[in-house]
mmCIF file of N, CA and C in Angstrom:
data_model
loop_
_atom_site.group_PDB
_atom_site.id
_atom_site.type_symbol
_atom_site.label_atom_id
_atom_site.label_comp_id
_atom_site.label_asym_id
_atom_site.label_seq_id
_atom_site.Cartn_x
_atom_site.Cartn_y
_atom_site.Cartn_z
ATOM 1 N N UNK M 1 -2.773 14.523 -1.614
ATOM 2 C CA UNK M 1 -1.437 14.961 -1.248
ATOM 3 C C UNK M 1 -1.363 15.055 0.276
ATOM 4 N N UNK M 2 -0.032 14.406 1.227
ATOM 5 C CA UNK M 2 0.508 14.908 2.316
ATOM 6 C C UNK M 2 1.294 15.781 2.415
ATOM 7 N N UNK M 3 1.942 16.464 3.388
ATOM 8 C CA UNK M 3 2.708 17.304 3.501
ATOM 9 C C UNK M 3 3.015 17.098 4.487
ATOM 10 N N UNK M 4 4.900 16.927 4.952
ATOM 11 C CA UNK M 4 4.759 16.514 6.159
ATOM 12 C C UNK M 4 6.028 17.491 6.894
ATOM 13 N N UNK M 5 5.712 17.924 8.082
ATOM 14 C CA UNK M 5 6.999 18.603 8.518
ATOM 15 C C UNK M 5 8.208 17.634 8.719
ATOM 16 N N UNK M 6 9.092 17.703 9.058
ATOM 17 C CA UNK M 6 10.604 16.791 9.766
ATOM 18 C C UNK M 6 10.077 16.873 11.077
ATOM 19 N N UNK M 7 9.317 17.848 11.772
ATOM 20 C CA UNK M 7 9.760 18.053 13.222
ATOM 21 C C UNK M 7 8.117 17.613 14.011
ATOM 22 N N UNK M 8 7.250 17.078 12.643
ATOM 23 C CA UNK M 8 6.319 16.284 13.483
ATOM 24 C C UNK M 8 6.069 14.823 13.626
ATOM 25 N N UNK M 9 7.125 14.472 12.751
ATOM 26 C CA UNK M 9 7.624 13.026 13.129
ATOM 27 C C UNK M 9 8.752 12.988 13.310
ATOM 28 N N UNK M 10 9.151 13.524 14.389
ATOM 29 C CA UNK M 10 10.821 13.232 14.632
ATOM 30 C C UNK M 10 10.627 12.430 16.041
ATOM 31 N N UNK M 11 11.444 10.793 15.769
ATOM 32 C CA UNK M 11 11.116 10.599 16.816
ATOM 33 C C UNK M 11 12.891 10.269 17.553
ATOM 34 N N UNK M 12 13.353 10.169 18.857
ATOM 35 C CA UNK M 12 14.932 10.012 19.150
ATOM 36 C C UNK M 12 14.641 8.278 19.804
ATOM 37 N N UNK M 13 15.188 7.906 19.322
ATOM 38 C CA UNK M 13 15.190 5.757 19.337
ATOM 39 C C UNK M 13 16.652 5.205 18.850
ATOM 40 N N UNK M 14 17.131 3.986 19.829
ATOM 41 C CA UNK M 14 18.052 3.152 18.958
ATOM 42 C C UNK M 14 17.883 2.904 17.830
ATOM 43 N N UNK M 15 18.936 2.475 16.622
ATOM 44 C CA UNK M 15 18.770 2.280 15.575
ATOM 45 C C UNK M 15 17.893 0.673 15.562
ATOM 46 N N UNK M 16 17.336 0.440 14.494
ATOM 47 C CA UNK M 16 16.694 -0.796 14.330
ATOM 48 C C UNK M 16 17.517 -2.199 14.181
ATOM 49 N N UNK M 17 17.333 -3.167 14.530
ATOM 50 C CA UNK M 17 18.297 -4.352 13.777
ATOM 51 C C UNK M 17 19.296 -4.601 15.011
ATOM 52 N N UNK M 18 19.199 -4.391 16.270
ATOM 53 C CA UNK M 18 20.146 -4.238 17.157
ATOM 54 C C UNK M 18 20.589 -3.579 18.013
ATOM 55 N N UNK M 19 20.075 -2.356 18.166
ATOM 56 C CA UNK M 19 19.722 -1.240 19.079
ATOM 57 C C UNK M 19 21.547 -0.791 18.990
ATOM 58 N N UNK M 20 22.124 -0.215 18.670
ATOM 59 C CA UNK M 20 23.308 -0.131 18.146
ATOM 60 C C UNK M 20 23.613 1.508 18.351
ATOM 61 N N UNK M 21 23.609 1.788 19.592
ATOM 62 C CA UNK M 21 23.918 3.251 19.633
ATOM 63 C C UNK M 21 22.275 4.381 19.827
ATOM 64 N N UNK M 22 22.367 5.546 19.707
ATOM 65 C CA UNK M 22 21.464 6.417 19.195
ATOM 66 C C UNK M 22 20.909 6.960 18.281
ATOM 67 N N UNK M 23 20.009 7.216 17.579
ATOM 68 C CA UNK M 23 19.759 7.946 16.190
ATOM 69 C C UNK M 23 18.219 8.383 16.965
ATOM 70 N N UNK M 24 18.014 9.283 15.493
ATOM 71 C CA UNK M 24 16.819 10.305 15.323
ATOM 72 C C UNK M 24 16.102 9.801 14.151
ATOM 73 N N UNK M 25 14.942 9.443 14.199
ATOM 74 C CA UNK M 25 14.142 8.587 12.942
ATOM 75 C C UNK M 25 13.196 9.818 12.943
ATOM 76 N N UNK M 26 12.823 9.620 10.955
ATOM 77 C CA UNK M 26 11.736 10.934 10.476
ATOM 78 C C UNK M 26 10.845 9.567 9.346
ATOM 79 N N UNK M 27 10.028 8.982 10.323
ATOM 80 C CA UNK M 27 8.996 8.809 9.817
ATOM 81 C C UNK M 27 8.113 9.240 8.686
ATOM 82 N N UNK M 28 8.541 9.756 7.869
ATOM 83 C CA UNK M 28 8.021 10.957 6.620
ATOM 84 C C UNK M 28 6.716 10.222 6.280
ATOM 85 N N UNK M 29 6.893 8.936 5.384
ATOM 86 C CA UNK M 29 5.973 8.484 5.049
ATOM 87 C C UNK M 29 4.453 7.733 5.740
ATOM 88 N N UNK M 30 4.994 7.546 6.838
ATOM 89 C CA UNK M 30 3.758 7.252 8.147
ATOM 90 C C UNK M 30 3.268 8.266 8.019
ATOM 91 N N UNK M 31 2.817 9.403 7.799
ATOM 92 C CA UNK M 31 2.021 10.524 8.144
ATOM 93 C C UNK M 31 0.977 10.470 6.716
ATOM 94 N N UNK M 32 1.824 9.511 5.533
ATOM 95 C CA UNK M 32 0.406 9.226 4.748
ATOM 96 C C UNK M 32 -0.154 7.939 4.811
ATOM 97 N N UNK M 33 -1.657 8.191 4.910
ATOM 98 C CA UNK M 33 -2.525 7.088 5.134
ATOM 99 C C UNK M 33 -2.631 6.182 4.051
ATOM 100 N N UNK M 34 -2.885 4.795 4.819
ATOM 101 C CA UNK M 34 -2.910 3.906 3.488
ATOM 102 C C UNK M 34 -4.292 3.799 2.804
ATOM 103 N N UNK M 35 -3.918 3.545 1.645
ATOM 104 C CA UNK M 35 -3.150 2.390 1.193
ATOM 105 C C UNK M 35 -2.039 3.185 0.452
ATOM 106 N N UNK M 36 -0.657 3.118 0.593
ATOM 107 C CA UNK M 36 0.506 4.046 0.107
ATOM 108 C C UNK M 36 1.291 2.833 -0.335
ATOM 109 N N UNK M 37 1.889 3.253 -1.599
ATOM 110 C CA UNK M 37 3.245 2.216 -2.365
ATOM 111 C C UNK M 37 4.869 2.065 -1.751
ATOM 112 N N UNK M 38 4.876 3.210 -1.022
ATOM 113 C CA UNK M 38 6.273 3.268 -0.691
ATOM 114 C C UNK M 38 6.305 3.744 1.055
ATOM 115 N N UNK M 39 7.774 3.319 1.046
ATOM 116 C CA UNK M 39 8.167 4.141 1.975
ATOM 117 C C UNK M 39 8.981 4.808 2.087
ATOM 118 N N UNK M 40 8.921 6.074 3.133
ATOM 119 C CA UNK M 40 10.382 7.414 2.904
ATOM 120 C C UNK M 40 10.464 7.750 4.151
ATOM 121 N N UNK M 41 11.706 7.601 4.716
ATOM 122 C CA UNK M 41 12.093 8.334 5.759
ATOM 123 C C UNK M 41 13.626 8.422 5.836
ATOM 124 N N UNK M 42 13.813 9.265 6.997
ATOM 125 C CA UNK M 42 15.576 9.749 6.965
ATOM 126 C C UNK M 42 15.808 9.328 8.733
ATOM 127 N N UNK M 43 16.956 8.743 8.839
ATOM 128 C CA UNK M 43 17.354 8.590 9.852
ATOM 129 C C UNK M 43 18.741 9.119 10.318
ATOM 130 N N UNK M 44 19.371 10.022 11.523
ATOM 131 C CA UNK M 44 20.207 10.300 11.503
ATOM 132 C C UNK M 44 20.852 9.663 12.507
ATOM 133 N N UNK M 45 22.146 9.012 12.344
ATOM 134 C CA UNK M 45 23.010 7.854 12.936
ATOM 135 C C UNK M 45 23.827 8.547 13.774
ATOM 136 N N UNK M 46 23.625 8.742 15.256
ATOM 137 C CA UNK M 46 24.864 9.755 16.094
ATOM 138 C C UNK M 46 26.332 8.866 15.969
ATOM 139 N N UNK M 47 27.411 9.495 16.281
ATOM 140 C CA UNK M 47 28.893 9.012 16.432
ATOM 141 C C UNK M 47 28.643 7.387 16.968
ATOM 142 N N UNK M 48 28.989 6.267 16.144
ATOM 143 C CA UNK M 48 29.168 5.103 16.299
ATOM 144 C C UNK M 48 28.099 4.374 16.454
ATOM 145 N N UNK M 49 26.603 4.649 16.297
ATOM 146 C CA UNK M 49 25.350 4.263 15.935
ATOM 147 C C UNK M 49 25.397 3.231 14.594
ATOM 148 N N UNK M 50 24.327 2.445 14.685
ATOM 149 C CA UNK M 50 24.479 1.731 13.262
ATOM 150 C C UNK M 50 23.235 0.917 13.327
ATOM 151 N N UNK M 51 22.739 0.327 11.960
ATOM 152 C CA UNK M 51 21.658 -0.397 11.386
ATOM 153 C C UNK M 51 21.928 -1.441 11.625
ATOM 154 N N UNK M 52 21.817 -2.290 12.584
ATOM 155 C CA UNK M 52 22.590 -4.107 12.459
ATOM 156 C C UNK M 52 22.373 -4.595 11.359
ATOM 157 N N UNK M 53 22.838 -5.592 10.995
ATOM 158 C CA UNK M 53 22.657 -6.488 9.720
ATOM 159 C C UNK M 53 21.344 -7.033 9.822
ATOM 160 N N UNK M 54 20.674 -7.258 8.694
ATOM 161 C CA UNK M 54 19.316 -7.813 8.738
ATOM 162 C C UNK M 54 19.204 -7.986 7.133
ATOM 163 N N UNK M 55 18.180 -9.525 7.620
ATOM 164 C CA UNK M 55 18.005 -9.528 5.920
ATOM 165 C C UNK M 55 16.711 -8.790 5.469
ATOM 166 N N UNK M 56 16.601 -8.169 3.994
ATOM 167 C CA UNK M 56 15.358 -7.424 3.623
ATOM 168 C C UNK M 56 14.716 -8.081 2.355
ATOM 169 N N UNK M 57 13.131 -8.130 2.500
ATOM 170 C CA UNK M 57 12.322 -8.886 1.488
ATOM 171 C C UNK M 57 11.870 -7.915 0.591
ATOM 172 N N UNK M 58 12.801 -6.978 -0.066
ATOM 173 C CA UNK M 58 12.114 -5.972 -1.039
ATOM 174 C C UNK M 58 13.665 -4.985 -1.228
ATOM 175 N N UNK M 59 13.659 -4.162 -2.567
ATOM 176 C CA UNK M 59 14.683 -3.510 -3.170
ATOM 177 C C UNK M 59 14.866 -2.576 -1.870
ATOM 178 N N UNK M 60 15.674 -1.755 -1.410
ATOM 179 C CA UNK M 60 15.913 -0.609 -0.187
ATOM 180 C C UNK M 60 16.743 -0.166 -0.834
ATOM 181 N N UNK M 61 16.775 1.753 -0.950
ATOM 182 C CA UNK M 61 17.759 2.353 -1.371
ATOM 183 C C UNK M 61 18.277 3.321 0.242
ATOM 184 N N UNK M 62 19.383 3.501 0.278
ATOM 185 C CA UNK M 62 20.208 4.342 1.402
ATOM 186 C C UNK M 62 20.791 5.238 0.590
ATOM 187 N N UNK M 63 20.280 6.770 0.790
ATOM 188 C CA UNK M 63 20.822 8.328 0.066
ATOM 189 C C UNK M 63 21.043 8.816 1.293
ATOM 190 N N UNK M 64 22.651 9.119 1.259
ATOM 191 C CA UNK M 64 23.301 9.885 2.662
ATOM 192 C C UNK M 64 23.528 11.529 1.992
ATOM 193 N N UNK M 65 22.815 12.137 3.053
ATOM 194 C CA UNK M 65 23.034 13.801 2.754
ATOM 195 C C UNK M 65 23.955 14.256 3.897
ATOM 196 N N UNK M 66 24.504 13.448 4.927
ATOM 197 C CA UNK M 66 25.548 14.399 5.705
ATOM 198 C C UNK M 66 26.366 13.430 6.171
ATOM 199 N N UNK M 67 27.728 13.453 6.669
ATOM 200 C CA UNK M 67 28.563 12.479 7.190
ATOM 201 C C UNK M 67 28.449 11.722 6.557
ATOM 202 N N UNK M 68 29.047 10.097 7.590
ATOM 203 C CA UNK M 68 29.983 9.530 6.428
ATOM 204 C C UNK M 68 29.442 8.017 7.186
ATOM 205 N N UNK M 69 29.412 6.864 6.198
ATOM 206 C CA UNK M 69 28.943 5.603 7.017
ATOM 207 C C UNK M 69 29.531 4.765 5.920
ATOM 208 N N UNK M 70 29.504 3.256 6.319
ATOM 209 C CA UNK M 70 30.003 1.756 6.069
ATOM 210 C C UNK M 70 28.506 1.495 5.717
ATOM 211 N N UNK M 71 27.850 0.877 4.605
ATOM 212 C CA UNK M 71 27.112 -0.012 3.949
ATOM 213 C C UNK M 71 27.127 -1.332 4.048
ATOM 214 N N UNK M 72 26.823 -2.177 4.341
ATOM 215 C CA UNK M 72 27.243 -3.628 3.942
ATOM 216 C C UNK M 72 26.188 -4.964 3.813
ATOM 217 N N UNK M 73 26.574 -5.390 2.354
ATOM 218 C CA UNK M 73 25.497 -6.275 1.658
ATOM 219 C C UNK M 73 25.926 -7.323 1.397
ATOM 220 N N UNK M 74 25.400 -8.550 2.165
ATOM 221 C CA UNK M 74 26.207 -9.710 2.162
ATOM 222 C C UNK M 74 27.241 -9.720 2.376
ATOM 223 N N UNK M 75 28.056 -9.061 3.216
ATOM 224 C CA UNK M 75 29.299 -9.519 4.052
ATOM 225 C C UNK M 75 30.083 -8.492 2.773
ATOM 226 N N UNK M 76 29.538 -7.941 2.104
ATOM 227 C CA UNK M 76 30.583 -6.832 1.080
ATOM 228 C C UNK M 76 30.642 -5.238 1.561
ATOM 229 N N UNK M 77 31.211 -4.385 2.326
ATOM 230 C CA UNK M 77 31.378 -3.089 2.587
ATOM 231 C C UNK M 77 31.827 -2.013 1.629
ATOM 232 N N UNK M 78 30.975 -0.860 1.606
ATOM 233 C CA UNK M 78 31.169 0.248 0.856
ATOM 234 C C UNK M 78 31.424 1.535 1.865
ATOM 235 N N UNK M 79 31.736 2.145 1.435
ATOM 236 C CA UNK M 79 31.831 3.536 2.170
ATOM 237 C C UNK M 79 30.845 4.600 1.529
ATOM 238 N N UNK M 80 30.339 6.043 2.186
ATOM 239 C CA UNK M 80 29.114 6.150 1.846
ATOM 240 C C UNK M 80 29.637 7.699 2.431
ATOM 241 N N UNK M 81 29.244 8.669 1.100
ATOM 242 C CA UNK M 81 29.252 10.043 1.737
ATOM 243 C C UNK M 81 27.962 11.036 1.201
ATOM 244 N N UNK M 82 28.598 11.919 1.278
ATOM 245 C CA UNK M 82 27.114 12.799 1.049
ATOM 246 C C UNK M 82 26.982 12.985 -0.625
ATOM 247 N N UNK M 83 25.928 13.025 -0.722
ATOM 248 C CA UNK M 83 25.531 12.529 -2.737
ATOM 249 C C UNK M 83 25.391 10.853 -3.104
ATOM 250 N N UNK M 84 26.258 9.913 -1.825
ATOM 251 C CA UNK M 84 25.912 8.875 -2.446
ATOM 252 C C UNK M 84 24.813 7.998 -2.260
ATOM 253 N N UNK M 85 24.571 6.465 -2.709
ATOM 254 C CA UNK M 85 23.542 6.341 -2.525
ATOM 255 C C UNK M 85 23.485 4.621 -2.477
ATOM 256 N N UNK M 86 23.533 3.820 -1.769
ATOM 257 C CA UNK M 86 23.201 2.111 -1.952
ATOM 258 C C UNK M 86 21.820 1.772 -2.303
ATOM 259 N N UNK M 87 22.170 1.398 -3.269
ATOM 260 C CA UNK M 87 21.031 -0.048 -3.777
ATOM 261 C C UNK M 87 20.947 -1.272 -3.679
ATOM 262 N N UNK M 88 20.041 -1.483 -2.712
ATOM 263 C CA UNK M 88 19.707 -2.882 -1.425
ATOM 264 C C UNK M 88 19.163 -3.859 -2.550
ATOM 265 N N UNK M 89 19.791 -5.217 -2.814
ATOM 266 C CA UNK M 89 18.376 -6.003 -3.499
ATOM 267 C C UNK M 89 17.902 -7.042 -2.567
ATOM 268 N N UNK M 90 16.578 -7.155 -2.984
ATOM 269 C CA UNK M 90 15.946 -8.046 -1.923
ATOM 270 C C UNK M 90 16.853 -9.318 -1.672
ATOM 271 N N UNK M 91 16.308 -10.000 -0.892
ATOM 272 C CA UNK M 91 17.086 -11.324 -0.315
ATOM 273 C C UNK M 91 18.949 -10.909 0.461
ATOM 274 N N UNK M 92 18.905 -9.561 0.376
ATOM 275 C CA UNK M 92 20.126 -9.309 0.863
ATOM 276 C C UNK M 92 20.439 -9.320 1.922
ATOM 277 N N UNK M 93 21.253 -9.396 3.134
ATOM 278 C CA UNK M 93 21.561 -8.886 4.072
ATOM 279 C C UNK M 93 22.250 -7.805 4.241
ATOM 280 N N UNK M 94 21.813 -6.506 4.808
ATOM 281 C CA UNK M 94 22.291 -5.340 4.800
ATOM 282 C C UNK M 94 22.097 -4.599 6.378
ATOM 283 N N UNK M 95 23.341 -3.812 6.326
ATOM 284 C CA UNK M 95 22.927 -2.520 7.715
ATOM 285 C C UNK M 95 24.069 -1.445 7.191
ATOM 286 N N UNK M 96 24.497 -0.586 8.050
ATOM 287 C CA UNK M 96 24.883 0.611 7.383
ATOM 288 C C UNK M 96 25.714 1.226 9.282
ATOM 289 N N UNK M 97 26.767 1.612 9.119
ATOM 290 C CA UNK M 97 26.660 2.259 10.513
ATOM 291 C C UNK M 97 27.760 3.756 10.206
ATOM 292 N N UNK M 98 27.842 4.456 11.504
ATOM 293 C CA UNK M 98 28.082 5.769 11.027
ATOM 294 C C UNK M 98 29.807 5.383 11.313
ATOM 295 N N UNK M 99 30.221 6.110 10.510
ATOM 296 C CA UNK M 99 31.982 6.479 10.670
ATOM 297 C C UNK M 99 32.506 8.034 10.686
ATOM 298 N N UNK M 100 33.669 8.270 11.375
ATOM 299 C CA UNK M 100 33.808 9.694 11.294
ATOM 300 C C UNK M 100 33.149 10.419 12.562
ATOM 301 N N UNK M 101 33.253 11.197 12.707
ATOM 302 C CA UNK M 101 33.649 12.859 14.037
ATOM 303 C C UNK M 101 31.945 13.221 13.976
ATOM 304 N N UNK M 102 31.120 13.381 12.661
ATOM 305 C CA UNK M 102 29.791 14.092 12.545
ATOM 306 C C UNK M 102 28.587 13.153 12.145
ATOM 307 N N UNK M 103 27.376 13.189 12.602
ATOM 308 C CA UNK M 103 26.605 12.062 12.485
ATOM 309 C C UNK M 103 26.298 11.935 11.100
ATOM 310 N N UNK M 104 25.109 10.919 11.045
ATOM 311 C CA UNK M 104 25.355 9.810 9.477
ATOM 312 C C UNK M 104 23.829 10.063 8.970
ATOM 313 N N UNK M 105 23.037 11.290 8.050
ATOM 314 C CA UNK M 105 21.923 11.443 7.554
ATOM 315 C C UNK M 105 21.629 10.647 6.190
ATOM 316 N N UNK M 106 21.024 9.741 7.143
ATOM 317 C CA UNK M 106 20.495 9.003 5.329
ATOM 318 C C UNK M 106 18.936 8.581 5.064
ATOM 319 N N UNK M 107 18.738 9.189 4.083
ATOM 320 C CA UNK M 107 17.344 8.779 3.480
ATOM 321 C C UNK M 107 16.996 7.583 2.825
ATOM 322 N N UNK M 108 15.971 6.483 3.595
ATOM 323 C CA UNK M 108 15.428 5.070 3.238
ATOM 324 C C UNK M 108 14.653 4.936 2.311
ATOM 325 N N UNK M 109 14.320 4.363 1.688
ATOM 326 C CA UNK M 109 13.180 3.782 0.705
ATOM 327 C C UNK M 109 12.916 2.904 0.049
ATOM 328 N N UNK M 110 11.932 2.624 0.768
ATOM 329 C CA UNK M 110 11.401 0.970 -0.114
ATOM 330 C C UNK M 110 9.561 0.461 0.094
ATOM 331 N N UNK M 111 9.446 -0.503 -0.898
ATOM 332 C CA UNK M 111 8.213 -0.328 -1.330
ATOM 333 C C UNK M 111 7.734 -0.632 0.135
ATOM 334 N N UNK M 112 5.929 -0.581 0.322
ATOM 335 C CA UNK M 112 5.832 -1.074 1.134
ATOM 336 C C UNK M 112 4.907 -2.312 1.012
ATOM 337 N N UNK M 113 5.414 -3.526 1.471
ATOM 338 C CA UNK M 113 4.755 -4.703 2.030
ATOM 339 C C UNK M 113 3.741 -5.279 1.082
ATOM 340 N N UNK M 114 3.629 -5.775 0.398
ATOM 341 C CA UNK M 114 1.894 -6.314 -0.143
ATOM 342 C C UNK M 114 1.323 -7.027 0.438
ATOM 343 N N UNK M 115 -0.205 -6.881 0.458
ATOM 344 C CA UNK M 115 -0.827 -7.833 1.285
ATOM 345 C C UNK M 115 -1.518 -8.797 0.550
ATOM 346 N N UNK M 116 -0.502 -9.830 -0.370
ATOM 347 C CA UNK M 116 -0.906 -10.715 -0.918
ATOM 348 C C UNK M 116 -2.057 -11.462 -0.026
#
């Protein structure tokens, strides 16, 4: 078992996929050593921050616990509040960016990588 605080992997970085504003990344799952199946972390998207589009080689789920953001998978947009949740399928192209007055907390996850 790990146990990991929020506030010892908190790191403050552009979002990934495009550097698209500011956010706060929580590394959760880096703090367990491999060999690990998944990955988990939460990123919080400041006012007009966003995930650029990128394509992904594995399922990715996006669970937003605060504010409010745009999803979008293959050129299709959802809107995204707190309780909800996107399900990425591989070969997709996806990013996510924040909308609204209060920033955009959403929790990532997806397997990690095989080393066929």
């Amino acid at each position: 078992m790990v146990v990991v605080s929020e506030d010892d992997v908190m790191v403050r970085e552009a979002p990934p996929h495009g550097a698209i504003g500011m956010s706060t990344a929580y590394r959760i799952s880096d703090a367990a050593p491999q060999p690990r199946k998944m990955e988990f972390r939460r990123r919080v998207l400041d006012p007009g921050a966003a995930v650029g589009e990128h394509p992904i080689s594995h399922d990715e789920v996006y669970y937003v616990t605060a504010g409010r953001g745009v999803v979008i998978s293959d050129g299709v947009e959802a809107e995204l509040a707190p309780g909800m949740a996107a399900y990425l399928y591989e070969g997709s192209i996806v990013g996510i960016k924040q909308v609204g007055t209060e920033p955009l907390s959403i929790i990532i996850s997806y397997p990690v990588a095989s080393k066929d």
